[in-house]
C-alpha positions as CSV (number, residue, x, y, z in Angstrom):
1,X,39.9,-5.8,-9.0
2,X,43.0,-3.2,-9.2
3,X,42.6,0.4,-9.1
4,X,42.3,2.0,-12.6
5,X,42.0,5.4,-12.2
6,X,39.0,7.8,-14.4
7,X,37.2,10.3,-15.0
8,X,33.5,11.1,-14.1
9,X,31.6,11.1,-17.9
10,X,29.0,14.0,-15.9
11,X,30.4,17.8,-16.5
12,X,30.6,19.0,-12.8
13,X,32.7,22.5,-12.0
14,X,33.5,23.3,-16.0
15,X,37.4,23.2,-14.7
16,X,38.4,19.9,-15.8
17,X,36.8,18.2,-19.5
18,X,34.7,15.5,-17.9
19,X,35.4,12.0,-19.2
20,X,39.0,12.0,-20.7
21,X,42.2,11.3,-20.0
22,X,43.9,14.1,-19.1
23,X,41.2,14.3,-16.7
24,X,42.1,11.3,-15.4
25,X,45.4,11.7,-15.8
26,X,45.3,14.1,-12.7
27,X,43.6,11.9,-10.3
28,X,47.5,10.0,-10.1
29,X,49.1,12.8,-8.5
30,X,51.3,12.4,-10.9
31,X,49.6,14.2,-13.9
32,X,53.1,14.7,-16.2
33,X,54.4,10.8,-15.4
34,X,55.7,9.5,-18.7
35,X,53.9,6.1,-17.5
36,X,50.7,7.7,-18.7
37,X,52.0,8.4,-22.3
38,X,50.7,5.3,-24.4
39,X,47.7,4.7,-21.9
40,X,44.2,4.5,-23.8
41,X,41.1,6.0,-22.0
42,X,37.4,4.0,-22.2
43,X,35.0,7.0,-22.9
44,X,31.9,5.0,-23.2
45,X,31.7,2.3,-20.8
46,X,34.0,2.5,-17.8
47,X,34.8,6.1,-18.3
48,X,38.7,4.6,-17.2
49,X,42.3,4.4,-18.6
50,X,43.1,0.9,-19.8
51,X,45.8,0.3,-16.9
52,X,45.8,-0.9,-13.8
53,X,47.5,1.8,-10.8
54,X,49.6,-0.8,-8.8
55,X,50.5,2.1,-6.9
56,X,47.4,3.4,-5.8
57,X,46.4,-0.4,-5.3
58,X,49.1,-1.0,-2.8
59,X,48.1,2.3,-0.8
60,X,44.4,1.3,-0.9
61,X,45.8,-2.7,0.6
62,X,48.1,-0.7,3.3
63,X,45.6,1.8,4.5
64,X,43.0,-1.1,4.8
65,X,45.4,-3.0,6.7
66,X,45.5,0.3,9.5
67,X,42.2,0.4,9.4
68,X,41.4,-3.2,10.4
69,X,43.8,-3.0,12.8
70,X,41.8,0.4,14.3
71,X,38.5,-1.9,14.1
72,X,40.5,-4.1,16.3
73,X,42.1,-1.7,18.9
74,X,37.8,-0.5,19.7
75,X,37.0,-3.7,19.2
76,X,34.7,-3.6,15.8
77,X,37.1,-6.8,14.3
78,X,33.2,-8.2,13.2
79,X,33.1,-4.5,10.9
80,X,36.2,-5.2,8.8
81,X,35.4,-9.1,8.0
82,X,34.3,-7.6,4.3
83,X,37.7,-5.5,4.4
84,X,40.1,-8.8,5.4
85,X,39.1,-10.2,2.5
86,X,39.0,-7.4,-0.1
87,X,42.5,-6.6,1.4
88,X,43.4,-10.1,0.4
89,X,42.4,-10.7,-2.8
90,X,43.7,-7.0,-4.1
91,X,47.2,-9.0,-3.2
92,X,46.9,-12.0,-4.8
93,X,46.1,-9.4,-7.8
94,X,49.1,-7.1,-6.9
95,X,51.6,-10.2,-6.9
């Protein structure tokens, strides 16, 4: 499926409140976007905000795109079979 960005539910540095969404607000990048205002955050079974990142989507199907292309170039095209079509069903779900 789509990206949806989270926040591990195990406390690991005691910097960041594990499992929330301010947490998970910061693995965007974009920790202040008013995009993130009216989001709601699953704390007990995916441990993710309710929306999809089309962003971060996109950026995952571009830099899987390089890196068949670098399979290609050393010739490992049989490696990134698996990729081709994860690559292609994250755009049917983008569009």
């Amino acid at each position: 499926g789509l990206i949806a960005l989270g926040s591990s539910p195990i406390n690991g540095d005691d910097y960041w409140a594990p499992n929330t969404l301010p947490s998970a607000r910061l693995e965007s990048g974009l920790d202040n976007s008013p995009m993130w205002d009216n989001v709601t955050f699953d704390n007990v079974t995916s441990h993710q905000m309710q929306l999809y990142e089309i962003s971060m989507s996109s950026l995952y199907v571009s830099e899987a795109e390089y890196i068949i292309q670098l399979a290609a170039a050393v010739g490992r095209s049989d490696r990134a079979a698996h990729l081709i079509q994860r690559v292609q069903r994250m755009r049917r779900l983008i569009s």
